[in-house]
Coordinates of N, CA, C and O in Angstrom, one line a residue:
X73 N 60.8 6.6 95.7 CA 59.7 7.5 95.4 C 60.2 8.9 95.2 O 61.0 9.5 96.0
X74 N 59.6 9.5 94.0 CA 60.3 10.8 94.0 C 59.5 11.8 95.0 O 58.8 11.4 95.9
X75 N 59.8 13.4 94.5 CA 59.0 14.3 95.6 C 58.0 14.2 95.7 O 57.3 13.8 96.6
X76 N 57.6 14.6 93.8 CA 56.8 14.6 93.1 C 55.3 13.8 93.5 O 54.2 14.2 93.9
X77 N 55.9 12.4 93.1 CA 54.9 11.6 93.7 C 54.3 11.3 95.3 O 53.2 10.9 95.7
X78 N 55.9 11.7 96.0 CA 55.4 12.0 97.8 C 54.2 12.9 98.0 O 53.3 12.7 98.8
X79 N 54.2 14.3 96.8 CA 53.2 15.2 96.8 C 52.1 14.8 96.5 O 51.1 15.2 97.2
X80 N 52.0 14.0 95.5 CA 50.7 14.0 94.4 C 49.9 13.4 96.1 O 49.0 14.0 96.7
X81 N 50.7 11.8 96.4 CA 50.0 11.0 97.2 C 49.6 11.6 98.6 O 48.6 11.2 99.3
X82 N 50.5 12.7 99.0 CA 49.9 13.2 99.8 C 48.6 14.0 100.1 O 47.8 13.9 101.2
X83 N 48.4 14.7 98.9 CA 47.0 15.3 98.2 C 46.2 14.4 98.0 O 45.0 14.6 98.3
X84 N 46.4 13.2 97.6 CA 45.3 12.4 97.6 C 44.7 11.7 99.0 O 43.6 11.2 99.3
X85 N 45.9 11.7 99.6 CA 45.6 11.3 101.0 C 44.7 12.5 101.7 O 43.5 12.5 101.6
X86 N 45.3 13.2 102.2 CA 44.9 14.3 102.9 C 43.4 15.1 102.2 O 42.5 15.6 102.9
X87 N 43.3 15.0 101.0 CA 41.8 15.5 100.3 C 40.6 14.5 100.5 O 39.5 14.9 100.9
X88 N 40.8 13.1 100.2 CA 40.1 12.2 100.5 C 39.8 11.9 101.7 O 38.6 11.6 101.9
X89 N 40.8 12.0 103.1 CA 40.8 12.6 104.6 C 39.8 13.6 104.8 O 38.9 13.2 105.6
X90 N 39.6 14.6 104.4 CA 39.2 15.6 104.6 C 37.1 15.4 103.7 O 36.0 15.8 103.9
X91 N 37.6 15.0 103.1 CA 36.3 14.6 102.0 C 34.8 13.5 102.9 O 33.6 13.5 103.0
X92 N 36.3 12.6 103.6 CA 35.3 11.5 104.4 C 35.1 12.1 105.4 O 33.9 11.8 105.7
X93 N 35.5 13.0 106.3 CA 35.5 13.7 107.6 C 34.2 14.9 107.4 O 33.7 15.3 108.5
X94 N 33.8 15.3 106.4 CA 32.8 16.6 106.0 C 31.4 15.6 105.5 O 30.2 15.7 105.9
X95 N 31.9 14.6 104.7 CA 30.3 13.6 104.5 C 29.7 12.9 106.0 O 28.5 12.9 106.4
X96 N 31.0 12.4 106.9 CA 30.4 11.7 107.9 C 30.1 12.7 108.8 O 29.0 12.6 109.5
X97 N 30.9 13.7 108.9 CA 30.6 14.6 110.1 C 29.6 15.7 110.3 O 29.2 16.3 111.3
X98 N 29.3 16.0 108.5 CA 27.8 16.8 108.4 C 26.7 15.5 108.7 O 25.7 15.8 109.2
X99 N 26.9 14.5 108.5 CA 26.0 13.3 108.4 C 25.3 13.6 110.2 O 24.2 13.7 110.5
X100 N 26.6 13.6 110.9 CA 25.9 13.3 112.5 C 25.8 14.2 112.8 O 25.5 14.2 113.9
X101 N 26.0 15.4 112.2 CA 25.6 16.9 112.5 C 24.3 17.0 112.0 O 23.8 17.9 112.6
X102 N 23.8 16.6 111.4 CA 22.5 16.7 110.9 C 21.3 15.5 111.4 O 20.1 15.8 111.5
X103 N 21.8 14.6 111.6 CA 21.1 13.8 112.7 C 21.1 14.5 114.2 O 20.2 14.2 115.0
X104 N 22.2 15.2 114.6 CA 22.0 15.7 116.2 C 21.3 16.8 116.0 O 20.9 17.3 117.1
X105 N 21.0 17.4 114.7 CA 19.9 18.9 114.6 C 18.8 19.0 114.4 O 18.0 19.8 114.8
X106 N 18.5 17.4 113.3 CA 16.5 17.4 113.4 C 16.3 16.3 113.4 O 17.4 15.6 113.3
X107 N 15.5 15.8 113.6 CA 15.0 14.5 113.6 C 14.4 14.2 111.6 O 14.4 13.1 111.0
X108 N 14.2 15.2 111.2 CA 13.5 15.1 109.8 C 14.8 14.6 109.0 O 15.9 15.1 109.0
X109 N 14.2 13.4 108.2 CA 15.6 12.9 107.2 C 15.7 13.2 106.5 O 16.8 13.0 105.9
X110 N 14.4 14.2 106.0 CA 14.7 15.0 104.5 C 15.9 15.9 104.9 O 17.0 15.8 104.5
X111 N 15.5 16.4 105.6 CA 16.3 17.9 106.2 C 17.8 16.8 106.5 O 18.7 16.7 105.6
X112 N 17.7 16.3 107.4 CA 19.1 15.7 107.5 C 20.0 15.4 106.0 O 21.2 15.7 105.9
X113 N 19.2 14.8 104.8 CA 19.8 14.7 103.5 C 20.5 16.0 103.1 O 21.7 16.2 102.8
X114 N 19.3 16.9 103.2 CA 20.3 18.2 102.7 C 20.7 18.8 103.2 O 20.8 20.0 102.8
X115 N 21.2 18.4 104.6 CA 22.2 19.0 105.6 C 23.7 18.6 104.6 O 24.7 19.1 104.1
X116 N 23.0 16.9 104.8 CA 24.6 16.6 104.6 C 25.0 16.5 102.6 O 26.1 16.2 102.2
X117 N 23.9 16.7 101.8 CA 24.5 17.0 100.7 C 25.0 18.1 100.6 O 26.2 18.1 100.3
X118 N 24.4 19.5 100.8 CA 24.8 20.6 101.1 C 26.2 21.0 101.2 O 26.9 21.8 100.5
X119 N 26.7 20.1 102.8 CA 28.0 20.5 102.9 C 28.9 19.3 102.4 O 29.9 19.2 103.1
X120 N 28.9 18.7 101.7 CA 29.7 17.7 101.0 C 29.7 18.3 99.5 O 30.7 18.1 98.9
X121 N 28.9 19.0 99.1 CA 29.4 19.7 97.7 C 29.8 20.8 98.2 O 30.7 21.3 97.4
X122 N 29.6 21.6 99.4 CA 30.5 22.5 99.3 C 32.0 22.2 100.2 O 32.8 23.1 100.3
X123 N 32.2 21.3 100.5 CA 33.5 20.6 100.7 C 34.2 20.3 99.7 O 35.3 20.7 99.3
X124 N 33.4 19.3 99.3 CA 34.1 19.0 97.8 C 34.6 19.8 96.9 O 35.8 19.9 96.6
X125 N 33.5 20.6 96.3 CA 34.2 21.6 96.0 C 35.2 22.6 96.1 O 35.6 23.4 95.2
X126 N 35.6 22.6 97.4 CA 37.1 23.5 97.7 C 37.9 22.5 97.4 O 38.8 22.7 96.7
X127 N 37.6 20.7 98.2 CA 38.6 20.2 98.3 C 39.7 20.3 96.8 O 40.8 20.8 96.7
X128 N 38.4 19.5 95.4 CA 39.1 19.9 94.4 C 40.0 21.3 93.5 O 40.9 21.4 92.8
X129 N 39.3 22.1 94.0 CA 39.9 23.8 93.7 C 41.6 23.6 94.7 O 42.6 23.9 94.2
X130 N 41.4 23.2 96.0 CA 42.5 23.2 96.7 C 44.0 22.2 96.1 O 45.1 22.6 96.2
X131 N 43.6 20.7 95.4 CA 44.0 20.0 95.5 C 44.2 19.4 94.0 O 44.8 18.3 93.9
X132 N 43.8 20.0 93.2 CA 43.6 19.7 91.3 C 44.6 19.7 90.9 O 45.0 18.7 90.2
X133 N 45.6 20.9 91.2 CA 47.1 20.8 91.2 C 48.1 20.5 91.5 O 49.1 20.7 90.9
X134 N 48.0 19.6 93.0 CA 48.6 19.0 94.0 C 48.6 17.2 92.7 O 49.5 16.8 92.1
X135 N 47.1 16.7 92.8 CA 47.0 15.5 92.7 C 46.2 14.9 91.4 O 46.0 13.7 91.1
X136 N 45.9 16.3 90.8 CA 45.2 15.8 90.2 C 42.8 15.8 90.6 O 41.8 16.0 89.8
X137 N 43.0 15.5 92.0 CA 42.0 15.9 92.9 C 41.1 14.4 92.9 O 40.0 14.5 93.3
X138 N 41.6 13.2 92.5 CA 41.0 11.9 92.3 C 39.8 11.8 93.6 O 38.5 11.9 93.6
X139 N 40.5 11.6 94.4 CA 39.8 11.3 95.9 C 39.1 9.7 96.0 O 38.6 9.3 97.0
X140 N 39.3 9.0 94.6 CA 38.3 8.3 94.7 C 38.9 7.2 93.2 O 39.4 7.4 92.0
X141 N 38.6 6.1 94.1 CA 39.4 5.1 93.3 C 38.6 5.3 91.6 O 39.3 5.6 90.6
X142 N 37.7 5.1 91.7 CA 37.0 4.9 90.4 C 37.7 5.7 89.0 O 38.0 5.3 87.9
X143 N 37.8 7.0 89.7 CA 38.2 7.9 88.9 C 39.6 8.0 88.3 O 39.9 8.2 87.1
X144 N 40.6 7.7 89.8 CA 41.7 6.8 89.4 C 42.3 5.7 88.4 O 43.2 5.7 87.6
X145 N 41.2 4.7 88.8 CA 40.9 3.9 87.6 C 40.8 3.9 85.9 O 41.3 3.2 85.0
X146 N 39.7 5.3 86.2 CA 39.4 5.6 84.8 C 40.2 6.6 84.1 O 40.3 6.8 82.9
X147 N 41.0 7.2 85.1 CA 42.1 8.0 84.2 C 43.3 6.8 83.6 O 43.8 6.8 82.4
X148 N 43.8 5.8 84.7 CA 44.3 5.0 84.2 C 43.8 4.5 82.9 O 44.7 4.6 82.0
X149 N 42.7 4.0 82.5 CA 42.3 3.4 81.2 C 42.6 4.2 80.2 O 42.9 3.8 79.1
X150 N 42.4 5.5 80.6 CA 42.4 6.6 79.4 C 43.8 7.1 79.7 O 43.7 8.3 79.8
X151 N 45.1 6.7 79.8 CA 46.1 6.7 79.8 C 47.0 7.8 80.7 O 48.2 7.8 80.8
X152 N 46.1 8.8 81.4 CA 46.1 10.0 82.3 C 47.4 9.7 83.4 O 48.1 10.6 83.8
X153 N 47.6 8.1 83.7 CA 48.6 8.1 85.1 C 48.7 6.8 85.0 O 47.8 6.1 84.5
X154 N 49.8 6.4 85.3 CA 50.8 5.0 85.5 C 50.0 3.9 85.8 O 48.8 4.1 85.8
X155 N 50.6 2.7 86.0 CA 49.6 1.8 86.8 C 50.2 1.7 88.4 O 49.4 1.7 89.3
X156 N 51.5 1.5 88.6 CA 51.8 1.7 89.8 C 51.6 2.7 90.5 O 51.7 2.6 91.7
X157 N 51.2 4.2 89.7 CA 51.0 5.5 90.7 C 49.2 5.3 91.0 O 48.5 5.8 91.9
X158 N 48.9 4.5 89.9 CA 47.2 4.3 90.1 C 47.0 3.3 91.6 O 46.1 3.6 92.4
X159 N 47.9 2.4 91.7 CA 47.7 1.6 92.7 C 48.2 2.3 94.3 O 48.0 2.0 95.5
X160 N 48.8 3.2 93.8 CA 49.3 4.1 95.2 C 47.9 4.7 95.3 O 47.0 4.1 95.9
X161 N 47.9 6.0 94.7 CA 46.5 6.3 94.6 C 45.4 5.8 95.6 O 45.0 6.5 96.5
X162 N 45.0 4.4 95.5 CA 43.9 3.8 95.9 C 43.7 3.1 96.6 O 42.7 2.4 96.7
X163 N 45.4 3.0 97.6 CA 45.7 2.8 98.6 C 45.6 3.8 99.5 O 44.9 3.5 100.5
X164 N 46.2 5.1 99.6 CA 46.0 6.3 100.0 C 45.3 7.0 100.3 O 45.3 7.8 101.2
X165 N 44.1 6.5 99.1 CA 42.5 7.5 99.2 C 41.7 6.3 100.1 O 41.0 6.8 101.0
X166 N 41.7 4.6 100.2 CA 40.8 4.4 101.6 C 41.4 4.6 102.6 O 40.6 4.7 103.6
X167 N 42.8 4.8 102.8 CA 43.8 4.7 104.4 C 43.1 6.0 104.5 O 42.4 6.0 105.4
X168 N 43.1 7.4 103.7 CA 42.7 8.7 103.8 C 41.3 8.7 104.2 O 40.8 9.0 105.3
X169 N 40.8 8.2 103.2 CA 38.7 8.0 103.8 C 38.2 7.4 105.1 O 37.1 7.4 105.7
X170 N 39.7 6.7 105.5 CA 38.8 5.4 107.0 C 39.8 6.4 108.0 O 39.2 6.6 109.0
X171 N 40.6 6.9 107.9 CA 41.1 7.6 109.1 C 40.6 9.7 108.9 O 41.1 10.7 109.5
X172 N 39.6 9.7 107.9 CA 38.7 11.5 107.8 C 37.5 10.6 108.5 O 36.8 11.2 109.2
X173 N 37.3 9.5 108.4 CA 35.8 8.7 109.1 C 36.1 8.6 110.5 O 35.5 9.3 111.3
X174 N 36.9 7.7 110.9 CA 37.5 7.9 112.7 C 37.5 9.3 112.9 O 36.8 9.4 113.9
X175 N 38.0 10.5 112.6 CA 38.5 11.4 112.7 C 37.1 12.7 112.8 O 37.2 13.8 113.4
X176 N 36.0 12.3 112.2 CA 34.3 12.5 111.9 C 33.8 12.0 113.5 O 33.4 12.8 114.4
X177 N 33.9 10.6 113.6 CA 33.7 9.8 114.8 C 34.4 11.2 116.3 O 33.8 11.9 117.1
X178 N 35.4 11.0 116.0 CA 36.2 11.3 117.4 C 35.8 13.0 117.7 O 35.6 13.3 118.9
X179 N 35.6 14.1 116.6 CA 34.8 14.9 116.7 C 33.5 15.2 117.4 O 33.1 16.3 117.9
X180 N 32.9 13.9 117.2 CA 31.2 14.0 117.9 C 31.3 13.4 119.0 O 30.4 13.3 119.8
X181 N 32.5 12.7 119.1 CA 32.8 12.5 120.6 C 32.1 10.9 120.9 O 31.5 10.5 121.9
X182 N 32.3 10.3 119.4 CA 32.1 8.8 119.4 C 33.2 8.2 119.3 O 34.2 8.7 118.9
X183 N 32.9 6.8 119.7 CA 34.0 5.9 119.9 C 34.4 6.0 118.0 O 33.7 6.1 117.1
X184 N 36.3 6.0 118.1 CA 37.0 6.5 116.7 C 36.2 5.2 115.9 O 35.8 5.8 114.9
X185 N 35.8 4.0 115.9 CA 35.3 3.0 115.1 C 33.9 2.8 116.0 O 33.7 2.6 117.2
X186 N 33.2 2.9 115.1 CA 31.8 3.0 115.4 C 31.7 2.0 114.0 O 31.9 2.4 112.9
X187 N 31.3 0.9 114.4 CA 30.9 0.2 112.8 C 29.8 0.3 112.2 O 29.1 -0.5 112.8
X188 N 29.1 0.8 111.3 CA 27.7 0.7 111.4 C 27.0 -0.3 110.8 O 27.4 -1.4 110.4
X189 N 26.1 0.3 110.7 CA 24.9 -1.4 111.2 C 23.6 -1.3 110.2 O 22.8 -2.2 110.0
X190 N 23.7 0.1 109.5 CA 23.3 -0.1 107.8 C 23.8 -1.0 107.0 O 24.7 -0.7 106.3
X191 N 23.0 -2.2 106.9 CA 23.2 -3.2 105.5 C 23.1 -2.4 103.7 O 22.0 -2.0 103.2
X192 N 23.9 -2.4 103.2 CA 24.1 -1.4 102.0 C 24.6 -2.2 101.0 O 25.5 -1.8 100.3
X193 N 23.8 -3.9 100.9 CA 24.2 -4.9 100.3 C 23.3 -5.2 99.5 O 23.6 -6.0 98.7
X194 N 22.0 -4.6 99.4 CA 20.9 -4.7 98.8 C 21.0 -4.6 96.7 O 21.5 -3.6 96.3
X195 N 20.8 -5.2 96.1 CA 21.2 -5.4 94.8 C 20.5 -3.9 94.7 O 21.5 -3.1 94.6
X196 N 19.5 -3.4 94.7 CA 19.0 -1.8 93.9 C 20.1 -1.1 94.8 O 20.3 -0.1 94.2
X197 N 20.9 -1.1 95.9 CA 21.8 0.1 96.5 C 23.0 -0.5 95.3 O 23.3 0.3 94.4
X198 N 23.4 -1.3 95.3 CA 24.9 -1.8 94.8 C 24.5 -1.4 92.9 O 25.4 -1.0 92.2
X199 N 23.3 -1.7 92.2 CA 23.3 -1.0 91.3 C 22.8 0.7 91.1 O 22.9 1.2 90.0
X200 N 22.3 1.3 92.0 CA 22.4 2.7 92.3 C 23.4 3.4 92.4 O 23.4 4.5 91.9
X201 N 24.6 2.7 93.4 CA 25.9 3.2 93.1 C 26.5 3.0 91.8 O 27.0 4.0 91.3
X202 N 26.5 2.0 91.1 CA 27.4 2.3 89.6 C 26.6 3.4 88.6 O 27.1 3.9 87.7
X203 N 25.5 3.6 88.9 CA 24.4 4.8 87.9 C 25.2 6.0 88.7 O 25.9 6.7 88.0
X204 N 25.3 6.3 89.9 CA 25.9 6.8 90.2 C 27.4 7.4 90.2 O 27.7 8.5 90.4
X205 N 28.1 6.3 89.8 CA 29.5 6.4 89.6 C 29.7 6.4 88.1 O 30.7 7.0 87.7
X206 N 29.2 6.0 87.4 CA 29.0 6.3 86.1 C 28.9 7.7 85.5 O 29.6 8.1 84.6
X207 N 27.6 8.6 86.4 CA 27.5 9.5 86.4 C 28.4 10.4 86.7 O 28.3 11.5 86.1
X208 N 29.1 10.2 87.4 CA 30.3 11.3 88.2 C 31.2 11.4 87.2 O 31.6 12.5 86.8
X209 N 31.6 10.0 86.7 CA 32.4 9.5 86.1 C 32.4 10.7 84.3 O 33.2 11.5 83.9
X210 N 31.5 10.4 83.8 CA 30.9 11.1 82.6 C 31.0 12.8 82.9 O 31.6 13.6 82.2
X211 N 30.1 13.0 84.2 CA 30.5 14.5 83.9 C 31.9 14.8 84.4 O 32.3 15.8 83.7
X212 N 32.8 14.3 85.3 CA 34.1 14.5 84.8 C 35.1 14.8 84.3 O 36.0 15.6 84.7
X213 N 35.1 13.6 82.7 CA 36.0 13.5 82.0 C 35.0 14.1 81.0 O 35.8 14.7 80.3
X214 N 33.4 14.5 80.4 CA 33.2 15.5 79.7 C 33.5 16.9 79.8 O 33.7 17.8 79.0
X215 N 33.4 16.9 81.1 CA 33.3 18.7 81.4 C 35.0 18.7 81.1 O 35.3 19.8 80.7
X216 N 36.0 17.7 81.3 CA 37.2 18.6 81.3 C 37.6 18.0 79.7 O 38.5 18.8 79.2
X217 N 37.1 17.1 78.7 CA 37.1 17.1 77.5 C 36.3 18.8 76.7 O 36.7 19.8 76.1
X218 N 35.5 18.5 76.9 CA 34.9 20.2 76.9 C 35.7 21.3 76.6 O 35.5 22.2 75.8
X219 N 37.0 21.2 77.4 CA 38.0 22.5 77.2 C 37.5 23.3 78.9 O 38.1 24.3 79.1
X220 N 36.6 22.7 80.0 CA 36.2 23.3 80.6 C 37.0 22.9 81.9 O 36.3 22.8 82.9
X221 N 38.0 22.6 82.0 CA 38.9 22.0 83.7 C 38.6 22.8 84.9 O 38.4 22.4 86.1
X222 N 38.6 24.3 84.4 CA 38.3 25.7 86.0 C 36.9 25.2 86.2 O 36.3 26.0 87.0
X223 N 35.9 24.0 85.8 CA 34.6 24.2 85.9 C 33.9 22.6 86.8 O 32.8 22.2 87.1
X224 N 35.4 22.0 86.9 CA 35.4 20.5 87.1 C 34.8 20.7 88.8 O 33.8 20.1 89.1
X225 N 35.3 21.3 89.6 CA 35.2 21.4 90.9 C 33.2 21.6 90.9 O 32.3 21.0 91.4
X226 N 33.2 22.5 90.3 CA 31.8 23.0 90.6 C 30.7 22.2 90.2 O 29.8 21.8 90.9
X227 N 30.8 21.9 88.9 CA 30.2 20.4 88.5 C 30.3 19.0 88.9 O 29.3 18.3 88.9
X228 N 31.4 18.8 89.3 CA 31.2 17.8 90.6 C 30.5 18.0 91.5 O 29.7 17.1 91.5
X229 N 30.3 18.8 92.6 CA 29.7 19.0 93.6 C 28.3 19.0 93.7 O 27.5 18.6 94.5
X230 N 28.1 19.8 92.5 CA 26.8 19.9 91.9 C 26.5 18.9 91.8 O 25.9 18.5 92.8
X231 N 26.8 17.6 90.7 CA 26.5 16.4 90.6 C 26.1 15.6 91.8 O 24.9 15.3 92.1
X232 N 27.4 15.2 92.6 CA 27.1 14.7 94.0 C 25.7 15.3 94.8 O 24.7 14.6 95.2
X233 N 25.9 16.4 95.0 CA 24.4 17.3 95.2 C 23.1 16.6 95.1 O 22.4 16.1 96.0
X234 N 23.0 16.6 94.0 CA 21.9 16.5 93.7 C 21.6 14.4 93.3 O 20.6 13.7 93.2
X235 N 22.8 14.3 93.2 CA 22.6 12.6 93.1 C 22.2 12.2 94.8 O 21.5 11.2 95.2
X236 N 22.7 12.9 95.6 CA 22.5 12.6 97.0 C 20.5 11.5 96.8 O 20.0 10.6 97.4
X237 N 19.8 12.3 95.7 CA 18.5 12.7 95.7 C 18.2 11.7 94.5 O 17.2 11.1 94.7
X238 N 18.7 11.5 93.8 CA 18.3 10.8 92.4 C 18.8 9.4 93.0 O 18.0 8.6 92.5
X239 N 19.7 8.6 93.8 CA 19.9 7.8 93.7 C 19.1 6.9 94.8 O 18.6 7.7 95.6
X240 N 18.9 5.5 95.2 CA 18.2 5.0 96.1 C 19.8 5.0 97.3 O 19.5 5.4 98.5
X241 N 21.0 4.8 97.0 CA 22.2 5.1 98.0 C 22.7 5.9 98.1 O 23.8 5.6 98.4
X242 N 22.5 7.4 98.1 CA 22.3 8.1 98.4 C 23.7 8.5 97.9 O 24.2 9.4 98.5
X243 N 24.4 8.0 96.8 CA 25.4 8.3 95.9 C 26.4 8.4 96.6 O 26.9 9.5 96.8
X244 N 26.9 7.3 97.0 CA 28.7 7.7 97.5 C 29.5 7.8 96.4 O 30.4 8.7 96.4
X245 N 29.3 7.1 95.4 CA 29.9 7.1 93.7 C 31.2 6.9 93.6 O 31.8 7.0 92.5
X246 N 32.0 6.4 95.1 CA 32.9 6.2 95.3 C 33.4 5.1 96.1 O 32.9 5.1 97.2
X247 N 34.6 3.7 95.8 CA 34.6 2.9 96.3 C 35.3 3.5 97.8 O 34.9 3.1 98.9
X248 N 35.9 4.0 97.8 CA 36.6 4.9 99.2 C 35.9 5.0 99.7 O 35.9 4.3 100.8
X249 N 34.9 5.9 99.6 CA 34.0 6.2 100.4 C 33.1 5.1 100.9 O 32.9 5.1 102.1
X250 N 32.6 4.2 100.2 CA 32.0 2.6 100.4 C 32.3 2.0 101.7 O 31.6 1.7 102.6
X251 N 33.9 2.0 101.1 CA 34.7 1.1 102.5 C 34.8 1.9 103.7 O 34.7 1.3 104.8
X252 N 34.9 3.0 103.7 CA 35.5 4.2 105.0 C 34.3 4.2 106.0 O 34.2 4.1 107.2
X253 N 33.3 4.3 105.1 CA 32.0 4.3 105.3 C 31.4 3.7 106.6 O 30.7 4.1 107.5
X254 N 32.0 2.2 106.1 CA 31.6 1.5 107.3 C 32.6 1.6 108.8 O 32.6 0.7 109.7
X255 N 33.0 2.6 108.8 CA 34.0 2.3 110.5 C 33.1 3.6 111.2 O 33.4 4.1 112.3
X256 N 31.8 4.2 110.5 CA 30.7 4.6 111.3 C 29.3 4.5 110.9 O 28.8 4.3 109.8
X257 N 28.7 4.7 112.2 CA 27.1 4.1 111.8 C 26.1 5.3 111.7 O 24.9 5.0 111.5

């Protein structure tokens, strides 16, 4: 493995770490502040776009800023990155997502695996997520087709934002996040 690649994967590890640790940890920060779930939503969309958004400004030039297999994926199709660096990638970003989730956990002073006990198997959640991911997906690879790359961070966030709201699953839009997801409740 060159440096290079030690670096990229480390950014992807460590951003995606940090990405699952701010969704889950504004999540139970906002459940320990109101009882209202509206209010709890835009607790925790709030500070997940504005997470996100540094993470990618922090980490775009590190990795690229994937965090998230899908995207991974889709740069792969569109010829963006290897297939073996794609598969590192997306090993990296759930090991990163399930230990920023323990790490969310151990913060609030819950046991590090808390499994949770939301069923998120429901066909309208599982097709809400790909409208979802589709969407992320689109704005993207348009906004950085555009000529627009310094604008990628902010429009993602935004997106996620506000998909928190448009979607019935409340848009993870990410398979990383999916899986990490479940080591808390």
């Amino acid at each position: 493995m060159t440096a290079a690649l030690a670096r990229r994967l480390t950014g992807e590890f460590v951003g995606t770490f940090f990405l699952l640790a701010a969704v889950v940890g504004s999540g139970i920060m906002a459940e320990q502040l109101t009882d209202d779930v509206g209010l709890q939503l835009l607790q925790n969309a709030f500070a997940t776009a504005g997470v996100l958004a540094a993470l990618i400004l922090a980490f775009a030039a590190v990795s690229g800023a994937h965090f998230n297999p899908a995207v991974t994926l889709t740069d792969l199709a569109l010829g963006g990155i290897e297939r073996s660096t794609a598969a590192l990638y997306i090993v990296v970003q759930v090991a990163g997502g399930i230990l920023g989730v323990i790490a969310a956990n151990v913060m609030f002073d819950l046991d590090a695996v808390d499994w949770s006990t939301n069923d998120r198997s429901a066909n309208h959640l599982v097709f809400a997520e790909g409208i979802a991911t589709l969407g992320l997906l689109l704005v993207i690879f348009l906004v950085v087709r555009a000529g627009n790359p310094q604008t990628v961070a902010f429009s993602v966030a935004g997106y996620i934002a506000g998909a928190y709201y448009f979607t019935s699953s409340t848009s993870f839009a990410n398979p990383a996040v999916t899986v990490a997801r479940m080591f808390s409740d």
